[in-house]
Amino acid sequence: TSFQLEADDVVFAVGAGALNAISRSSPLLSQYPEFRNFTYLRGTSVLATRIYLDTIIDTPYSANACWGFDAGVGMTVFDITKLHGRKDGDPGSVLEVDFYYSNSLLGLSDDALTKKVKSDLDTIFGQTCIESKVIDAAIIRLPNAVNWYFPGSYSYMPETRSNSLSNVYFAGDIVKSRHGSWSQEKAYVTGIEAANAVLGNTAMENVIALEPDEPHVALGREVVSTVQKLLGGKAPSLVDFLW
């Protein structure tokens, strides 16, 4: 069943995969090069797991980047107990393991994934983790749901205001923004920027600016900018060699 909904303004608050699908499936939007370019954007799959152990595990950091267990799959181990503190009734550590580019893992059952996560953690953290037992677990599968930023993708990302349709706007961490935030914070900020654009306010109204870069970050930016100018605007990066 189709229906028509009249609107003064429309805000696309969607991720890369959804924006791609909307643009591909709409003959009206596909008339515009801007929307055809969105079909180059894509998402990647993420598997979010959380296990509750009966023992406190000593982790190096609250967020620990890992790799090497599955070909092409990256992962981060978050120590939720360190991040949020120990709650009454929690006998041990609560660890979240997120897997990125995880298509090959999504088909596994919850039980199989729980065993895999525990085995991976045993390898990472050693004897104390090996001797611990899982008392609860939660699994969330997110197929193609997370924005995939690849070399060249920035040129296809939308601005806050559409350059094709005067009453169309975009929000989300796939949107270009001069604020400097990232991920969930960027999605929030670009939502405010879209609302400001609809209302005719300045882009940064009610947006808290980021603190200035730390000295070593500022120096790095300056060096990269200088190299780009010397090379005519394009400085090679690691991804140029990996892509």
PDB file of C-alpha atoms in Angstrom:
ATOM      1  CA  THR A   1       0.000   0.000   0.000  1.00  0.00           C
ATOM      2  CA  SER A   2       1.380   3.366  -0.995  1.00  0.00           C
ATOM      3  CA  PHE A   3       0.412   6.755   0.373  1.00  0.00           C
ATOM      4  CA  GLN A   4       1.514  10.348   0.044  1.00  0.00           C
ATOM      5  CA  LEU A   5       2.605  12.432   3.003  1.00  0.00           C
ATOM      6  CA  GLU A   6       2.925  16.180   2.522  1.00  0.00           C
ATOM      7  CA  ALA A   7       5.870  17.846   4.270  1.00  0.00           C
ATOM      8  CA  ASP A   8       7.438  21.283   4.256  1.00  0.00           C
ATOM      9  CA  ASP A   9      10.903  19.843   4.888  1.00  0.00           C
ATOM     10  CA  VAL A  10      12.412  16.357   4.876  1.00  0.00           C
ATOM     11  CA  VAL A  11      15.451  15.229   6.896  1.00  0.00           C
ATOM     12  CA  PHE A  12      17.145  11.978   5.888  1.00  0.00           C
ATOM     13  CA  ALA A  13      18.458  10.749   9.251  1.00  0.00           C
ATOM     14  CA  VAL A  14      19.788   7.444   7.934  1.00  0.00           C
ATOM     15  CA  GLY A  15      23.089   5.636   7.519  1.00  0.00           C
ATOM     16  CA  ALA A  16      25.112   4.903   4.406  1.00  0.00           C
ATOM     17  CA  GLY A  17      23.418   1.618   3.546  1.00  0.00           C
ATOM     18  CA  ALA A  18      19.905   3.037   3.908  1.00  0.00           C
ATOM     19  CA  LEU A  19      20.764   6.190   1.950  1.00  0.00           C
ATOM     20  CA  ASN A  20      22.181   3.988  -0.810  1.00  0.00           C
ATOM     21  CA  ALA A  21      19.005   1.857  -0.914  1.00  0.00           C
ATOM     22  CA  ILE A  22      16.656   4.859  -0.863  1.00  0.00           C
ATOM     23  CA  SER A  23      18.545   6.498  -3.723  1.00  0.00           C
ATOM     24  CA  ARG A  24      18.613   3.297  -5.814  1.00  0.00           C
ATOM     25  CA  SER A  25      14.924   2.543  -5.327  1.00  0.00           C
ATOM     26  CA  SER A  26      13.568   6.027  -6.073  1.00  0.00           C
ATOM     27  CA  PRO A  27      13.329   7.037  -9.755  1.00  0.00           C
ATOM     28  CA  LEU A  28      12.534  10.571  -8.584  1.00  0.00           C
ATOM     29  CA  LEU A  29      15.664  10.953  -6.456  1.00  0.00           C
ATOM     30  CA  SER A  30      17.828   9.134  -9.008  1.00  0.00           C
ATOM     31  CA  GLN A  31      17.292  12.016 -11.417  1.00  0.00           C
ATOM     32  CA  TYR A  32      19.833  13.988  -9.410  1.00  0.00           C
ATOM     33  CA  PRO A  33      23.615  13.285  -9.563  1.00  0.00           C
ATOM     34  CA  GLU A  34      23.842  13.980  -5.839  1.00  0.00           C
ATOM     35  CA  PHE A  35      21.569  11.044  -5.029  1.00  0.00           C
ATOM     36  CA  ARG A  36      23.127   8.792  -7.654  1.00  0.00           C
ATOM     37  CA  ASN A  37      26.464   9.381  -5.921  1.00  0.00           C
ATOM     38  CA  PHE A  38      24.958   8.093  -2.677  1.00  0.00           C
ATOM     39  CA  THR A  39      24.766   4.640  -4.271  1.00  0.00           C
ATOM     40  CA  TYR A  40      28.560   4.416  -3.840  1.00  0.00           C
ATOM     41  CA  LEU A  41      28.122   4.610  -0.064  1.00  0.00           C
ATOM     42  CA  ARG A  42      27.803   1.328   1.793  1.00  0.00           C
ATOM     43  CA  GLY A  43      27.601  -0.238   5.192  1.00  0.00           C
ATOM     44  CA  THR A  44      29.541  -2.992   6.894  1.00  0.00           C
ATOM     45  CA  SER A  45      28.305  -5.659   9.284  1.00  0.00           C
ATOM     46  CA  VAL A  46      28.949  -5.500  13.005  1.00  0.00           C
ATOM     47  CA  LEU A  47      28.424  -8.199  15.591  1.00  0.00           C
ATOM     48  CA  ALA A  48      28.009  -6.904  19.144  1.00  0.00           C
ATOM     49  CA  THR A  49      28.422  -9.422  21.966  1.00  0.00           C
ATOM     50  CA  ARG A  50      28.460  -9.026  25.722  1.00  0.00           C
ATOM     51  CA  ILE A  51      29.357 -11.720  28.223  1.00  0.00           C
ATOM     52  CA  TYR A  52      29.028 -11.737  31.992  1.00  0.00           C
ATOM     53  CA  LEU A  53      31.736 -13.674  33.821  1.00  0.00           C
ATOM     54  CA  ASP A  54      31.929 -14.997  37.370  1.00  0.00           C
ATOM     55  CA  THR A  55      35.449 -13.600  37.840  1.00  0.00           C
ATOM     56  CA  ILE A  56      37.035 -10.161  37.565  1.00  0.00           C
ATOM     57  CA  ILE A  57      39.412 -10.086  34.575  1.00  0.00           C
ATOM     58  CA  ASP A  58      42.356  -7.688  34.613  1.00  0.00           C
ATOM     59  CA  THR A  59      42.240  -5.959  31.218  1.00  0.00           C
ATOM     60  CA  PRO A  60      44.943  -3.515  30.046  1.00  0.00           C
ATOM     61  CA  TYR A  61      42.508  -0.792  28.972  1.00  0.00           C
ATOM     62  CA  SER A  62      38.793  -0.068  28.984  1.00  0.00           C
ATOM     63  CA  ALA A  63      38.880  -0.420  25.161  1.00  0.00           C
ATOM     64  CA  ASN A  64      41.263  -2.955  23.601  1.00  0.00           C
ATOM     65  CA  ALA A  65      41.656  -3.262  19.821  1.00  0.00           C
ATOM     66  CA  CYS A  66      42.325  -6.828  18.631  1.00  0.00           C
ATOM     67  CA  TRP A  67      42.654  -8.808  15.402  1.00  0.00           C
ATOM     68  CA  GLY A  68      43.913 -12.101  14.049  1.00  0.00           C
ATOM     69  CA  PHE A  69      41.157 -14.512  15.057  1.00  0.00           C
ATOM     70  CA  ASP A  70      39.148 -14.375  11.806  1.00  0.00           C
ATOM     71  CA  ALA A  71      40.424 -13.323   8.384  1.00  0.00           C
ATOM     72  CA  GLY A  72      39.490  -9.719   7.622  1.00  0.00           C
ATOM     73  CA  VAL A  73      37.539  -9.271  10.863  1.00  0.00           C
ATOM     74  CA  GLY A  74      38.578  -6.591  13.353  1.00  0.00           C
ATOM     75  CA  MET A  75      37.405  -6.474  16.938  1.00  0.00           C
ATOM     76  CA  THR A  76      37.419  -4.369  20.087  1.00  0.00           C
ATOM     77  CA  VAL A  77      37.089  -5.665  23.634  1.00  0.00           C
ATOM     78  CA  PHE A  78      35.394  -3.172  25.942  1.00  0.00           C
ATOM     79  CA  ASP A  79      35.670  -3.661  29.684  1.00  0.00           C
ATOM     80  CA  ILE A  80      32.193  -2.514  30.695  1.00  0.00           C
ATOM     81  CA  THR A  81      33.062  -2.977  34.366  1.00  0.00           C
ATOM     82  CA  LYS A  82      35.922  -0.481  34.033  1.00  0.00           C
ATOM     83  CA  LEU A  83      33.816   1.930  32.003  1.00  0.00           C
ATOM     84  CA  HIS A  84      30.732   1.962  34.223  1.00  0.00           C
ATOM     85  CA  GLY A  85      31.876   0.495  37.521  1.00  0.00           C
ATOM     86  CA  ARG A  86      30.876  -2.697  39.239  1.00  0.00           C
ATOM     87  CA  LYS A  87      27.174  -3.018  40.010  1.00  0.00           C
ATOM     88  CA  ASP A  88      25.671  -4.812  42.972  1.00  0.00           C
ATOM     89  CA  GLY A  89      25.090  -8.407  42.045  1.00  0.00           C
ATOM     90  CA  ASP A  90      27.787  -8.560  39.366  1.00  0.00           C
ATOM     91  CA  PRO A  91      30.169 -11.292  40.555  1.00  0.00           C
ATOM     92  CA  GLY A  92      32.733 -10.676  37.839  1.00  0.00           C
ATOM     93  CA  SER A  93      33.652  -8.698  34.747  1.00  0.00           C
ATOM     94  CA  VAL A  94      31.232  -7.666  32.041  1.00  0.00           C
ATOM     95  CA  LEU A  95      33.058  -7.643  28.702  1.00  0.00           C
ATOM     96  CA  GLU A  96      31.729  -6.489  25.351  1.00  0.00           C
ATOM     97  CA  VAL A  97      33.381  -7.780  22.194  1.00  0.00           C
ATOM     98  CA  ASP A  98      32.422  -6.041  18.955  1.00  0.00           C
ATOM     99  CA  PHE A  99      33.407  -7.575  15.619  1.00  0.00           C
ATOM    100  CA  TYR A 100      33.693  -5.395  12.505  1.00  0.00           C
ATOM    101  CA  TYR A 101      33.321  -6.535   8.867  1.00  0.00           C
ATOM    102  CA  SER A 102      31.760  -9.573  10.464  1.00  0.00           C
ATOM    103  CA  ASN A 103      29.624 -11.077   7.676  1.00  0.00           C
ATOM    104  CA  SER A 104      31.289 -14.467   8.136  1.00  0.00           C
ATOM    105  CA  LEU A 105      30.168 -14.630  11.782  1.00  0.00           C
ATOM    106  CA  LEU A 106      26.550 -13.485  11.583  1.00  0.00           C
ATOM    107  CA  GLY A 107      25.182 -16.919  10.711  1.00  0.00           C
ATOM    108  CA  LEU A 108      26.520 -18.599  13.851  1.00  0.00           C
ATOM    109  CA  SER A 109      24.045 -19.406  16.622  1.00  0.00           C
ATOM    110  CA  ASP A 110      24.043 -17.464  19.878  1.00  0.00           C
ATOM    111  CA  ASP A 111      25.552 -20.446  21.685  1.00  0.00           C
ATOM    112  CA  ALA A 112      28.309 -20.839  19.096  1.00  0.00           C
ATOM    113  CA  LEU A 113      29.114 -17.133  19.245  1.00  0.00           C
ATOM    114  CA  THR A 114      29.222 -17.149  23.033  1.00  0.00           C
ATOM    115  CA  LYS A 115      31.708 -20.038  22.954  1.00  0.00           C
ATOM    116  CA  LYS A 116      33.792 -18.283  20.302  1.00  0.00           C
ATOM    117  CA  VAL A 117      33.900 -15.021  22.264  1.00  0.00           C
ATOM    118  CA  LYS A 118      34.928 -16.845  25.441  1.00  0.00           C
ATOM    119  CA  SER A 119      37.642 -18.741  23.537  1.00  0.00           C
ATOM    120  CA  ASP A 120      38.978 -15.511  22.010  1.00  0.00           C
ATOM    121  CA  LEU A 121      39.025 -13.809  25.407  1.00  0.00           C
ATOM    122  CA  ASP A 122      40.793 -16.816  26.940  1.00  0.00           C
ATOM    123  CA  THR A 123      43.530 -16.432  24.333  1.00  0.00           C
ATOM    124  CA  ILE A 124      43.830 -12.690  24.977  1.00  0.00           C
ATOM    125  CA  PHE A 125      43.685 -12.563  28.770  1.00  0.00           C
ATOM    126  CA  GLY A 126      45.110 -15.905  29.816  1.00  0.00           C
ATOM    127  CA  GLN A 127      44.651 -18.206  32.792  1.00  0.00           C
ATOM    128  CA  THR A 128      42.250 -16.137  34.911  1.00  0.00           C
ATOM    129  CA  CYS A 129      39.870 -15.820  31.984  1.00  0.00           C
ATOM    130  CA  ILE A 130      40.288 -19.508  31.081  1.00  0.00           C
ATOM    131  CA  GLU A 131      39.199 -20.514  34.585  1.00  0.00           C
ATOM    132  CA  SER A 132      36.212 -18.131  34.601  1.00  0.00           C
ATOM    133  CA  LYS A 133      32.711 -19.184  33.634  1.00  0.00           C
ATOM    134  CA  VAL A 134      30.094 -17.382  31.524  1.00  0.00           C
ATOM    135  CA  ILE A 135      26.946 -16.728  33.556  1.00  0.00           C
ATOM    136  CA  ASP A 136      25.057 -14.737  30.921  1.00  0.00           C
ATOM    137  CA  ALA A 137      25.500 -13.415  27.382  1.00  0.00           C
ATOM    138  CA  ALA A 138      23.809 -11.125  24.849  1.00  0.00           C
ATOM    139  CA  ILE A 139      24.263 -11.116  21.062  1.00  0.00           C
ATOM    140  CA  ILE A 140      23.212  -8.408  18.580  1.00  0.00           C
ATOM    141  CA  ARG A 141      23.701  -8.837  14.807  1.00  0.00           C
ATOM    142  CA  LEU A 142      23.839  -5.706  12.643  1.00  0.00           C
ATOM    143  CA  PRO A 143      24.153  -6.750   8.967  1.00  0.00           C
ATOM    144  CA  ASN A 144      25.449  -3.917   6.753  1.00  0.00           C
ATOM    145  CA  ALA A 145      24.191  -1.478   9.374  1.00  0.00           C
ATOM    146  CA  VAL A 146      27.317   0.525  10.219  1.00  0.00           C
ATOM    147  CA  ASN A 147      28.790   3.147   7.918  1.00  0.00           C
ATOM    148  CA  TRP A 148      31.846   1.951   6.016  1.00  0.00           C
ATOM    149  CA  TYR A 149      34.346   4.745   5.398  1.00  0.00           C
ATOM    150  CA  PHE A 150      36.716   3.829   2.586  1.00  0.00           C
ATOM    151  CA  PRO A 151      39.262   5.824   0.553  1.00  0.00           C
ATOM    152  CA  GLY A 152      37.296   8.285  -1.588  1.00  0.00           C
ATOM    153  CA  SER A 153      33.994   7.895   0.276  1.00  0.00           C
ATOM    154  CA  TYR A 154      34.114  11.448   1.646  1.00  0.00           C
ATOM    155  CA  SER A 155      33.386  12.875  -1.805  1.00  0.00           C
ATOM    156  CA  TYR A 156      30.086  10.941  -1.928  1.00  0.00           C
ATOM    157  CA  MET A 157      28.882  11.926   1.550  1.00  0.00           C
ATOM    158  CA  PRO A 158      26.006  14.429   1.792  1.00  0.00           C
ATOM    159  CA  GLU A 159      26.174  17.970   3.075  1.00  0.00           C
ATOM    160  CA  THR A 160      23.663  19.090   5.704  1.00  0.00           C
ATOM    161  CA  ARG A 161      21.497  20.697   3.025  1.00  0.00           C
ATOM    162  CA  SER A 162      20.819  18.949  -0.271  1.00  0.00           C
ATOM    163  CA  ASN A 163      22.237  20.737  -3.297  1.00  0.00           C
ATOM    164  CA  SER A 164      19.458  19.253  -5.472  1.00  0.00           C
ATOM    165  CA  LEU A 165      16.261  19.798  -3.476  1.00  0.00           C
ATOM    166  CA  SER A 166      15.814  22.990  -1.468  1.00  0.00           C
ATOM    167  CA  ASN A 167      13.756  21.434   1.340  1.00  0.00           C
ATOM    168  CA  VAL A 168      15.801  18.256   1.861  1.00  0.00           C
ATOM    169  CA  TYR A 169      18.404  17.896   4.611  1.00  0.00           C
ATOM    170  CA  PHE A 170      20.640  15.167   6.013  1.00  0.00           C
ATOM    171  CA  ALA A 171      21.655  14.106   9.541  1.00  0.00           C
ATOM    172  CA  GLY A 172      23.871  11.326  10.847  1.00  0.00           C
ATOM    173  CA  ASP A 173      27.557  10.490  11.078  1.00  0.00           C
ATOM    174  CA  ILE A 174      27.671   9.966   7.281  1.00  0.00           C
ATOM    175  CA  VAL A 175      27.063  13.725   6.817  1.00  0.00           C
ATOM    176  CA  LYS A 176      29.935  16.129   6.181  1.00  0.00           C
ATOM    177  CA  SER A 177      30.430  18.446   9.138  1.00  0.00           C
ATOM    178  CA  ARG A 178      33.037  21.019  10.161  1.00  0.00           C
ATOM    179  CA  HIS A 179      32.457  20.312  13.836  1.00  0.00           C
ATOM    180  CA  GLY A 180      35.107  17.607  14.215  1.00  0.00           C
ATOM    181  CA  SER A 181      33.090  15.086  16.254  1.00  0.00           C
ATOM    182  CA  TRP A 182      32.656  11.463  15.230  1.00  0.00           C
ATOM    183  CA  SER A 183      30.271   8.514  15.458  1.00  0.00           C
ATOM    184  CA  GLN A 184      27.347   8.958  17.882  1.00  0.00           C
ATOM    185  CA  GLU A 185      28.417  12.465  18.862  1.00  0.00           C
ATOM    186  CA  LYS A 186      28.628  13.469  15.202  1.00  0.00           C
ATOM    187  CA  ALA A 187      25.171  12.019  14.523  1.00  0.00           C
ATOM    188  CA  TYR A 188      23.807  14.157  17.361  1.00  0.00           C
ATOM    189  CA  VAL A 189      25.624  17.289  16.195  1.00  0.00           C
ATOM    190  CA  THR A 190      24.530  16.905  12.565  1.00  0.00           C
ATOM    191  CA  GLY A 191      20.957  16.479  13.778  1.00  0.00           C
ATOM    192  CA  ILE A 192      21.199  19.888  15.444  1.00  0.00           C
ATOM    193  CA  GLU A 193      22.843  21.311  12.316  1.00  0.00           C
ATOM    194  CA  ALA A 194      19.976  19.978  10.170  1.00  0.00           C
ATOM    195  CA  ALA A 195      17.415  21.511  12.539  1.00  0.00           C
ATOM    196  CA  ASN A 196      19.294  24.813  12.408  1.00  0.00           C
ATOM    197  CA  ALA A 197      19.259  24.708   8.615  1.00  0.00           C
ATOM    198  CA  VAL A 198      15.495  24.080   8.564  1.00  0.00           C
ATOM    199  CA  LEU A 199      14.919  26.957  11.004  1.00  0.00           C
ATOM    200  CA  GLY A 200      17.295  29.315   9.189  1.00  0.00           C
ATOM    201  CA  ASN A 201      19.714  29.501  12.122  1.00  0.00           C
ATOM    202  CA  THR A 202      23.486  29.498  11.870  1.00  0.00           C
ATOM    203  CA  ALA A 203      24.909  25.984  11.606  1.00  0.00           C
ATOM    204  CA  MET A 204      26.599  26.025  15.034  1.00  0.00           C
ATOM    205  CA  GLU A 205      23.731  27.472  17.064  1.00  0.00           C
ATOM    206  CA  ASN A 206      23.264  25.373  20.244  1.00  0.00           C
ATOM    207  CA  VAL A 207      26.281  23.244  19.271  1.00  0.00           C
ATOM    208  CA  ILE A 208      29.185  23.040  21.719  1.00  0.00           C
ATOM    209  CA  ALA A 209      32.501  23.455  19.925  1.00  0.00           C
ATOM    210  CA  LEU A 210      35.232  20.884  20.449  1.00  0.00           C
ATOM    211  CA  GLU A 211      38.210  21.790  22.591  1.00  0.00           C
ATOM    212  CA  PRO A 212      41.330  22.836  20.631  1.00  0.00           C
ATOM    213  CA  ASP A 213      43.570  20.028  19.352  1.00  0.00           C
ATOM    214  CA  GLU A 214      46.330  18.852  21.654  1.00  0.00           C
ATOM    215  CA  PRO A 215      49.752  20.209  20.559  1.00  0.00           C
ATOM    216  CA  HIS A 216      50.936  16.968  18.934  1.00  0.00           C
ATOM    217  CA  VAL A 217      47.644  16.606  17.009  1.00  0.00           C
ATOM    218  CA  ALA A 218      47.787  20.221  15.851  1.00  0.00           C
ATOM    219  CA  LEU A 219      51.383  19.703  14.712  1.00  0.00           C
ATOM    220  CA  GLY A 220      50.374  16.573  12.786  1.00  0.00           C
ATOM    221  CA  ARG A 221      47.579  18.441  11.023  1.00  0.00           C
ATOM    222  CA  GLU A 222      49.983  21.224  10.078  1.00  0.00           C
ATOM    223  CA  VAL A 223      52.543  18.760   8.693  1.00  0.00           C
ATOM    224  CA  VAL A 224      49.912  16.915   6.624  1.00  0.00           C
ATOM    225  CA  SER A 225      48.503  20.192   5.319  1.00  0.00           C
ATOM    226  CA  THR A 226      51.990  21.372   4.300  1.00  0.00           C
ATOM    227  CA  VAL A 227      52.739  18.079   2.506  1.00  0.00           C
ATOM    228  CA  GLN A 228      49.401  18.232   0.690  1.00  0.00           C
ATOM    229  CA  LYS A 229      50.182  21.716  -0.566  1.00  0.00           C
ATOM    230  CA  LEU A 230      53.629  20.635  -1.761  1.00  0.00           C
ATOM    231  CA  LEU A 231      52.110  17.649  -3.580  1.00  0.00           C
ATOM    232  CA  GLY A 232      49.339  19.657  -5.156  1.00  0.00           C
ATOM    233  CA  GLY A 233      46.598  18.841  -2.669  1.00  0.00           C
ATOM    234  CA  LYS A 234      46.998  15.069  -2.387  1.00  0.00           C
ATOM    235  CA  ALA A 235      49.198  13.481   0.238  1.00  0.00           C
ATOM    236  CA  PRO A 236      49.533   9.690   0.259  1.00  0.00           C
ATOM    237  CA  SER A 237      48.229   7.891   3.331  1.00  0.00           C
ATOM    238  CA  LEU A 238      48.334   4.335   4.621  1.00  0.00           C
ATOM    239  CA  VAL A 239      45.004   3.506   3.026  1.00  0.00           C
ATOM    240  CA  ASP A 240      46.379   4.433  -0.396  1.00  0.00           C
ATOM    241  CA  PHE A 241      48.763   1.498  -0.090  1.00  0.00           C
ATOM    242  CA  LEU A 242      46.242  -0.916   1.456  1.00  0.00           C
ATOM    243  CA  TRP A 243      43.295  -0.271  -0.878  1.00  0.00           C
TER     244      TRP A 243
END
